[in-house]
CSV table of C-alpha atoms and ligand atoms in Angstrom, one decimal:
chain,number,residue,atom,x,y,z
I,1,MET,CA,-29.1,-28.5,-46.5
I,2,LEU,CA,-32.7,-26.4,-46.0
I,3,ASP,CA,-34.5,-27.0,-42.9
I,4,PRO,CA,-37.6,-25.0,-43.7
I,5,SER,CA,-39.0,-24.8,-39.9
I,6,ALA,CA,-35.8,-22.6,-39.4
I,7,ALA,CA,-36.6,-18.9,-38.6
I,8,ALA,CA,-36.7,-16.5,-40.9
I,9,ILE,CA,-33.7,-14.6,-39.5
I,10,SER,CA,-31.0,-16.3,-36.8
I,11,ILE,CA,-28.5,-13.9,-35.3
I,12,HIS,CA,-26.2,-15.8,-32.6
I,13,ASN,CA,-23.7,-13.5,-30.7
I,14,LEU,CA,-23.6,-11.2,-33.8
I,15,GLU,CA,-20.5,-8.4,-33.0
I,16,LYS,CA,-19.0,-5.7,-34.5
I,17,THR,CA,-16.2,-3.6,-34.1
I,18,TYR,CA,-15.5,-1.0,-36.7
I,19,ALA,CA,-12.5,-0.3,-37.8
I,20,GLY,CA,-11.9,3.0,-35.6
I,21,GLY,CA,-12.7,0.5,-32.7
I,22,LYS,CA,-16.6,1.4,-31.9
I,23,ARG,CA,-17.8,-1.5,-30.7
I,24,ALA,CA,-21.7,-1.2,-32.8
I,25,LEU,CA,-23.1,-4.5,-32.3
I,26,ASP,CA,-21.9,-6.5,-28.6
I,27,GLY,CA,-23.2,-10.0,-28.8
I,28,VAL,CA,-26.6,-9.9,-30.3
I,29,SER,CA,-28.6,-12.5,-30.5
I,30,LEU,CA,-32.6,-13.0,-32.0
I,31,ASP,CA,-34.9,-15.1,-34.1
I,32,VAL,CA,-37.2,-13.7,-36.8
I,33,GLN,CA,-39.7,-16.3,-36.6
I,34,ARG,CA,-41.3,-17.1,-40.2
I,35,GLY,CA,-44.7,-14.5,-41.2
I,36,GLN,CA,-44.0,-12.0,-38.5
I,37,ILE,CA,-43.8,-8.3,-38.4
I,38,PHE,CA,-40.5,-8.0,-36.4
I,39,GLY,CA,-39.7,-4.1,-35.1
I,40,LEU,CA,-36.6,-3.0,-34.3
I,41,LEU,CA,-36.4,-0.7,-32.1
I,42,GLY,CA,-33.6,1.7,-30.5
I,43,PRO,CA,-32.2,5.0,-30.2
I,44,ASN,CA,-29.9,6.2,-32.9
I,45,GLY,CA,-26.8,4.9,-32.8
I,46,ALA,CA,-27.9,1.5,-31.1
I,47,GLY,CA,-26.7,-0.5,-34.0
I,48,LYS,CA,-29.5,-0.9,-36.0
I,49,SER,CA,-28.7,-0.3,-39.5
I,50,THR,CA,-25.3,-1.7,-38.7
I,51,MET,CA,-27.1,-5.7,-38.3
I,52,ILE,CA,-28.6,-4.8,-41.0
I,53,ASN,CA,-26.3,-4.2,-43.2
I,54,ILE,CA,-24.4,-7.4,-41.9
I,55,LEU,CA,-27.7,-9.1,-43.0
I,56,ALA,CA,-27.3,-7.3,-46.7
I,57,GLY,CA,-23.9,-8.2,-47.0
I,58,LEU,CA,-22.7,-4.4,-47.2
I,59,VAL,CA,-21.2,-4.6,-43.7
I,60,ASN,CA,-19.0,-7.8,-41.9
I,61,LYS,CA,-19.4,-8.9,-38.9
I,62,THR,CA,-16.6,-9.4,-36.4
I,63,GLY,CA,-18.0,-12.1,-34.6
I,64,GLY,CA,-21.1,-14.4,-34.3
I,65,THR,CA,-23.4,-16.1,-36.7
I,66,ALA,CA,-26.7,-15.3,-38.8
I,67,SER,CA,-28.3,-16.8,-40.9
I,68,ILE,CA,-31.4,-15.8,-43.3
I,69,TRP,CA,-34.1,-18.4,-44.2
I,70,GLY,CA,-31.7,-21.3,-43.5
I,71,PHE,CA,-28.6,-20.1,-45.1
I,72,ASP,CA,-25.8,-18.9,-43.3
I,73,ILE,CA,-24.2,-15.7,-44.3
I,74,ASP,CA,-20.7,-17.1,-44.6
I,75,ARG,CA,-21.1,-20.3,-45.9
I,76,HIS,CA,-24.8,-19.4,-48.3
I,77,PRO,CA,-24.1,-15.9,-49.0
I,78,ARG,CA,-25.7,-15.6,-52.6
I,79,ASN,CA,-28.8,-18.0,-51.1
I,80,ALA,CA,-28.6,-15.3,-48.0
I,81,LYS,CA,-29.1,-12.7,-50.1
I,82,TYR,CA,-31.4,-14.1,-52.4
I,83,SER,CA,-33.5,-15.2,-49.6
I,84,ILE,CA,-33.8,-10.6,-48.5
I,85,GLY,CA,-35.2,-7.7,-49.6
I,86,ILE,CA,-33.6,-4.1,-48.3
I,87,VAL,CA,-35.1,-1.0,-48.6
I,88,PRO,CA,-32.3,1.1,-47.1
I,89,GLN,CA,-32.0,3.9,-45.5
I,90,GLU,CA,-30.5,6.5,-47.8
I,91,ILE,CA,-32.2,6.9,-50.9
I,92,LEU,CA,-30.3,6.9,-53.9
I,93,PHE,CA,-30.9,6.1,-58.0
I,94,ASP,CA,-29.4,7.2,-60.7
I,95,PRO,CA,-31.8,10.3,-61.8
I,96,PHE,CA,-31.9,9.8,-65.7
I,97,PHE,CA,-32.9,6.1,-65.3
I,98,THR,CA,-37.2,6.1,-64.7
I,99,PRO,CA,-38.7,4.0,-62.5
I,100,ALA,CA,-39.6,1.2,-64.5
I,101,GLU,CA,-35.9,0.9,-66.0
I,102,THR,CA,-34.7,1.6,-62.1
I,103,LEU,CA,-36.7,-2.2,-61.6
I,104,GLU,CA,-35.7,-3.8,-64.6
I,105,LEU,CA,-32.3,-2.8,-63.4
I,106,GLN,CA,-32.1,-3.9,-60.2
I,107,ALA,CA,-34.4,-7.5,-61.5
I,108,GLY,CA,-30.9,-7.9,-63.8
I,109,LEU,CA,-28.9,-7.8,-61.1
I,110,TYR,CA,-30.5,-10.8,-59.5
I,111,GLY,CA,-30.7,-12.8,-62.4
I,112,VAL,CA,-35.0,-12.6,-62.6
I,113,PRO,CA,-35.7,-13.8,-66.7
I,114,LYS,CA,-37.0,-11.6,-68.7
I,115,GLY,CA,-40.5,-13.4,-68.4
I,116,GLN,CA,-40.7,-13.6,-64.4
I,117,ARG,CA,-39.9,-9.5,-64.2
I,118,ARG,CA,-42.9,-8.0,-62.5
I,119,THR,CA,-41.8,-4.3,-63.0
I,120,MET,CA,-46.0,-3.1,-63.5
I,121,GLU,CA,-47.2,-5.5,-60.9
I,122,LEU,CA,-44.6,-3.5,-58.5
I,123,LEU,CA,-44.9,-0.4,-59.5
I,124,ARG,CA,-49.0,-0.6,-59.5
I,125,ALA,CA,-48.4,-2.4,-55.7
I,126,VAL,CA,-46.6,1.2,-55.1
I,127,HIS,CA,-48.6,4.1,-56.6
I,128,LEU,CA,-46.3,4.7,-59.0
I,129,GLU,CA,-48.3,3.0,-62.0
I,130,ASP,CA,-48.1,6.5,-64.1
I,131,LYS,CA,-45.1,7.6,-63.1
I,132,ALA,CA,-43.1,4.8,-64.7
I,133,ASN,CA,-41.4,6.1,-67.6
I,134,ALA,CA,-40.9,9.6,-65.6
I,135,TYR,CA,-37.3,10.3,-64.5
I,136,SER,CA,-36.2,9.3,-60.9
I,137,ARG,CA,-35.3,12.6,-60.2
I,138,THR,CA,-38.7,14.0,-60.9
I,139,LEU,CA,-40.3,12.5,-57.9
I,140,SER,CA,-41.1,13.6,-54.8
I,141,GLY,CA,-39.6,12.2,-51.9
I,142,GLY,CA,-42.0,9.8,-51.1
I,143,MET,CA,-42.2,8.4,-54.4
I,144,LYS,CA,-38.4,8.1,-54.0
I,145,ARG,CA,-39.6,5.9,-51.2
I,146,ARG,CA,-41.9,3.9,-52.5
I,147,LEU,CA,-39.8,2.9,-55.4
I,148,LEU,CA,-37.4,2.2,-53.1
I,149,VAL,CA,-39.4,-0.7,-51.8
I,150,ALA,CA,-40.3,-2.1,-54.7
I,151,LYS,CA,-37.4,-2.5,-55.8
I,152,ALA,CA,-35.9,-4.4,-52.4
I,153,MET,CA,-38.8,-7.0,-53.8
I,154,VAL,CA,-38.0,-7.8,-57.4
I,155,HIS,CA,-36.3,-11.0,-56.6
I,156,THR,CA,-39.8,-11.8,-54.2
I,157,PRO,CA,-37.7,-12.2,-51.1
I,158,PRO,CA,-39.6,-14.2,-48.8
I,159,ILE,CA,-38.3,-11.6,-46.1
I,160,LEU,CA,-38.3,-8.0,-46.8
I,161,VAL,CA,-36.6,-5.1,-44.6
I,162,LEU,CA,-37.6,-1.9,-44.1
I,163,ASP,CA,-34.3,0.5,-42.5
I,164,GLU,CA,-35.8,3.8,-41.0
I,165,PRO,CA,-39.0,3.0,-43.5
I,166,THR,CA,-40.9,6.4,-42.1
I,167,ALA,CA,-38.1,8.5,-40.9
I,168,GLY,CA,-39.1,12.1,-42.5
I,169,VAL,CA,-42.1,10.6,-43.9
I,170,ASP,CA,-45.3,12.7,-43.6
I,171,ILE,CA,-48.5,11.4,-42.3
I,172,GLU,CA,-50.2,10.2,-45.1
I,173,LEU,CA,-46.9,8.3,-47.2
I,174,ARG,CA,-46.5,6.7,-43.5
I,175,GLN,CA,-50.2,5.0,-43.6
I,176,GLN,CA,-49.8,3.7,-47.3
I,177,LEU,CA,-46.2,2.6,-46.4
I,178,TRP,CA,-48.4,0.9,-43.6
I,179,ALA,CA,-50.8,-0.5,-45.8
I,180,TYR,CA,-48.4,-2.3,-47.9
I,181,VAL,CA,-45.8,-3.5,-45.4
I,182,ARG,CA,-49.0,-5.7,-43.6
I,183,ASN,CA,-50.8,-6.6,-47.6
I,184,LEU,CA,-47.5,-8.1,-48.2
I,185,ASN,CA,-47.1,-9.4,-44.6
I,186,ASP,CA,-50.7,-10.9,-45.3
I,187,GLN,CA,-49.5,-12.6,-48.8
I,188,GLY,CA,-46.6,-14.0,-46.3
I,189,VAL,CA,-43.9,-12.0,-46.9
I,190,THR,CA,-41.4,-11.9,-43.0
I,191,VAL,CA,-40.7,-8.3,-42.4
I,192,VAL,CA,-38.7,-6.6,-40.5
I,193,LEU,CA,-38.0,-3.0,-40.1
I,194,THR,CA,-36.3,-1.2,-37.8
I,195,THR,CA,-37.8,2.3,-36.0
I,196,HIS,CA,-37.1,5.2,-33.7
I,197,TYR,CA,-40.6,5.6,-33.3
I,198,LEU,CA,-42.9,3.2,-30.9
I,199,GLU,CA,-45.8,4.4,-32.0
I,200,GLU,CA,-45.1,2.3,-35.9
I,201,ALA,CA,-44.0,-0.8,-34.0
I,202,GLU,CA,-46.5,-1.0,-31.5
I,203,GLU,CA,-49.2,-0.1,-34.9
I,204,LEU,CA,-47.6,-3.2,-37.0
I,205,CYS,CA,-44.9,-5.1,-35.5
I,206,ASP,CA,-46.2,-8.9,-34.0
I,207,ARG,CA,-42.6,-8.3,-32.1
I,208,ILE,CA,-40.6,-6.2,-31.4
I,209,ALA,CA,-37.0,-6.2,-29.9
I,210,ILE,CA,-35.3,-2.7,-28.1
I,211,ILE,CA,-31.9,-2.5,-28.9
I,212,ASN,CA,-29.5,-0.2,-27.3
I,213,HIS,CA,-26.0,0.4,-27.3
I,214,GLY,CA,-25.6,-2.7,-29.3
I,215,ARG,CA,-26.9,-5.1,-27.1
I,216,VAL,CA,-30.7,-6.7,-27.1
I,217,ILE,CA,-32.3,-5.4,-23.9
I,218,ALA,CA,-36.2,-6.7,-24.6
I,219,ASN,CA,-37.5,-9.2,-27.1
I,220,GLU,CA,-41.0,-9.8,-26.6
I,221,PRO,CA,-44.4,-9.8,-28.4
I,222,THR,CA,-45.9,-6.4,-28.5
I,223,ARG,CA,-48.8,-6.8,-26.1
I,224,THR,CA,-46.2,-7.9,-23.7
I,225,LEU,CA,-44.4,-4.4,-24.2
I,226,VAL,CA,-47.7,-2.8,-24.3
I,227,GLY,CA,-49.0,-4.6,-21.1
I,228,MET,CA,-45.5,-3.2,-19.4
I,229,ALA,CA,-47.3,0.3,-20.5
I,230,GLN,CA,-50.5,-0.7,-18.0
I,231,GLU,CA,-47.7,0.4,-15.3
I,232,LYS,CA,-48.1,3.3,-13.3
I,233,VAL,CA,-46.5,5.6,-10.8
I,234,VAL,CA,-48.3,6.7,-7.5
I,235,GLU,CA,-46.1,9.4,-5.9
I,236,VAL,CA,-46.4,9.6,-2.0
I,237,THR,CA,-45.5,11.9,0.1
I,238,VAL,CA,-45.8,11.3,3.7
I,239,ASP,CA,-45.3,12.4,7.0
I,240,ARG,CA,-42.2,11.4,8.4
I,241,ASP,CA,-38.6,9.9,7.6
I,242,ILE,CA,-39.0,6.9,6.1
I,243,THR,CA,-36.4,4.3,7.2
I,244,HIS,CA,-37.7,1.3,5.4
I,245,LEU,CA,-39.3,0.4,2.7
I,246,PRO,CA,-43.2,-0.8,3.1
I,247,ASP,CA,-44.0,-4.0,1.0
I,248,ALA,CA,-47.3,-4.8,0.2
I,249,SER,CA,-48.2,-7.1,-2.8
I,250,CYS,CA,-50.1,-4.6,-4.7
I,251,PHE,CA,-46.6,-3.0,-4.9
I,252,ASP,CA,-44.8,-3.9,-8.4
I,253,ARG,CA,-42.4,-1.6,-7.2
I,254,ILE,CA,-41.2,0.6,-4.8
I,255,GLU,CA,-38.6,3.5,-4.5
I,256,LEU,CA,-37.0,6.4,-2.6
I,257,ASN,CA,-37.7,9.4,-4.2
I,258,GLY,CA,-36.7,11.7,-0.8
I,259,GLU,CA,-36.8,11.3,2.6
I,260,ARG,CA,-40.2,11.8,2.9
I,261,VAL,CA,-41.3,10.7,-0.9
I,262,LEU,CA,-42.3,6.9,-2.2
I,263,ALA,CA,-42.7,6.2,-5.5
I,264,VAL,CA,-45.3,3.3,-6.1
I,265,THR,CA,-45.5,1.4,-9.6
I,266,TYR,CA,-48.7,-0.7,-10.0
I,267,ARG,CA,-51.0,-2.9,-12.8
I,268,LYS,CA,-53.5,0.3,-13.4
I,269,ASP,CA,-55.5,-3.0,-14.8
I,270,ARG,CA,-54.7,-4.9,-11.7
I,271,VAL,CA,-55.3,-2.4,-8.4
I,272,ASN,CA,-56.0,1.1,-7.9
I,273,ALA,CA,-54.1,4.0,-6.4
I,274,GLY,CA,-56.6,3.9,-3.4
I,275,GLU,CA,-55.5,0.2,-2.5
I,276,VAL,CA,-51.5,1.3,-2.9
I,277,LEU,CA,-52.8,4.2,-0.6
I,278,ALA,CA,-54.7,2.4,1.9
I,279,ALA,CA,-51.5,-0.3,2.0
I,280,LEU,CA,-49.1,2.5,2.7
I,281,GLN,CA,-51.3,3.8,5.9
I,282,ARG,CA,-51.5,0.3,7.0
I,283,GLU,CA,-47.6,0.4,7.0
I,284,GLY,CA,-48.5,3.3,9.6
I,285,LEU,CA,-47.6,6.4,7.4
I,286,GLY,CA,-49.6,9.6,6.9
I,287,ILE,CA,-50.1,11.1,3.3
I,288,VAL,CA,-49.5,13.8,3.0
I,289,ASP,CA,-49.6,15.0,-0.8
I,290,VAL,CA,-50.1,12.2,-3.6
I,291,SER,CA,-49.5,12.7,-7.4
I,292,THR,CA,-49.8,9.9,-10.6
I,293,ARG,CA,-48.5,9.5,-13.7
I,294,GLU,CA,-49.7,7.1,-16.7
I,295,ALA,CA,-46.4,4.9,-17.9
I,296,ASP,CA,-47.0,4.8,-21.9
I,297,LEU,CA,-44.7,2.6,-24.4
I,298,GLU,CA,-42.2,5.5,-23.8
I,299,ASP,CA,-41.9,5.2,-20.4
I,300,VAL,CA,-41.4,1.3,-20.9
I,301,PHE,CA,-38.4,2.4,-23.4
I,302,LEU,CA,-37.3,4.9,-21.4
I,303,ASN,CA,-36.7,2.2,-18.2
I,304,LEU,CA,-35.2,0.0,-20.1
I,305,THR,CA,-32.7,2.1,-21.8
I,306,ARG,CA,-32.1,3.6,-18.8
I,307,ALA,CA,-31.4,0.4,-17.1
I,308,SER,CA,-29.4,-1.0,-19.6
I,309,ASP,CA,-27.4,2.1,-19.8
I,310,ALA,CA,-27.0,2.0,-15.5
I,311,GLY,CA,-25.8,-1.8,-16.2
I,312,ARG,CA,-22.9,-1.1,-18.2
O,1,ADP,P1,-28.4,2.9,-35.6
O,1,ADP,O1,-28.8,2.4,-37.0
O,1,ADP,O2,-29.4,2.0,-34.3
O,1,ADP,O3,-28.7,4.7,-35.4
O,1,ADP,P2,-26.2,1.8,-36.3
O,1,ADP,O4,-25.4,0.9,-36.3
O,1,ADP,O5,-26.0,3.2,-37.4
O,1,ADP,O6,-26.9,2.4,-35.6
O,1,ADP,O7,-24.7,2.8,-35.4
O,1,ADP,C1,-24.3,2.7,-34.5
O,1,ADP,C2,-22.8,3.1,-34.1
O,1,ADP,O8,-22.1,2.8,-35.1
O,1,ADP,C3,-23.2,4.3,-34.1
O,1,ADP,O9,-21.9,4.7,-32.9
O,1,ADP,C4,-22.5,4.7,-34.9
O,1,ADP,O10,-21.5,6.0,-35.4
O,1,ADP,C5,-21.2,3.6,-35.4
O,1,ADP,N1,-20.8,3.5,-36.7
O,1,ADP,C6,-22.2,3.4,-37.7
O,1,ADP,N2,-21.3,2.9,-39.5
O,1,ADP,C7,-19.9,3.0,-38.4
O,1,ADP,C8,-18.8,3.0,-39.6
O,1,ADP,N3,-19.1,3.0,-41.0
O,1,ADP,N4,-18.1,3.5,-38.9
O,1,ADP,C9,-17.6,3.6,-37.6
O,1,ADP,N5,-18.4,3.8,-37.0
O,1,ADP,C10,-19.5,3.4,-37.2
């Protein structure tokens, strides 16, 4: 039944329309390979949490299929659920339980036998050993977030999903969380994280899918997306009205930004602005003014989301 070569998570044509009619997922397909740190990136409202909540069994999909560690979430919901640990966005604990009790309770819910529980080991891993017996309500926000990560790992799932793990978290804690996530990944845990911070996705993830309005608009190895950030734009004002767009092999793209203004996109790892200008001059255009701008991952993200918005 279980195919050991199956993707950690496999999602096909996933759809969700909420009761009020909001279409949060509009045919999402993607695979997360075992051993990856996979980033699900997208603006607020893109559908990231909806997707995670479907995998967690908290939201019912309205179409498509999903399997976790080879287990279809409809046909083998229990096995699917045991294969994944989810760190939710919202911090919700009973304030009168201690961290140790919180983990014991969670282990109980998952039927982990007492002898196999890893309460202290997990608390150590998230640097909460000395808070093991403190009330949850006395923990700082950062400590609570770390406790949530430990809670998601009590049943030793092969996949850990973190929904916006560092939203509202200070830099020091963010670094600690990242280190812990990397450490788990080194030990073989497949990690999925949702974020709207590009920097976080770039720093941690092997592969990034960008989701916008419930659709996947990019799904690439991180270095490919970063490669797209090698694009540079030179805006050139010329001495006459432009009647046709010039073309040259050193251009990636050329657009008209005004009657006499051209925006040429090129790859800064392959060409330089001088070559771009020379190509325009060869077309008989006199150059009046030039400005250049570096693209970064933010631009790539904006370009992709803008293009997908325009196509709607
Ligand atoms: P993200 O996690 O990317 O910010 P969400 O999955 O939370 O996005 O939301 C996707 C869309 O679905 C948003 O427009 C949101 O308002 C809507 N939505 C989320 N949860 C519900 C719900 N329970 N009922 C109705 N609409 C919802």
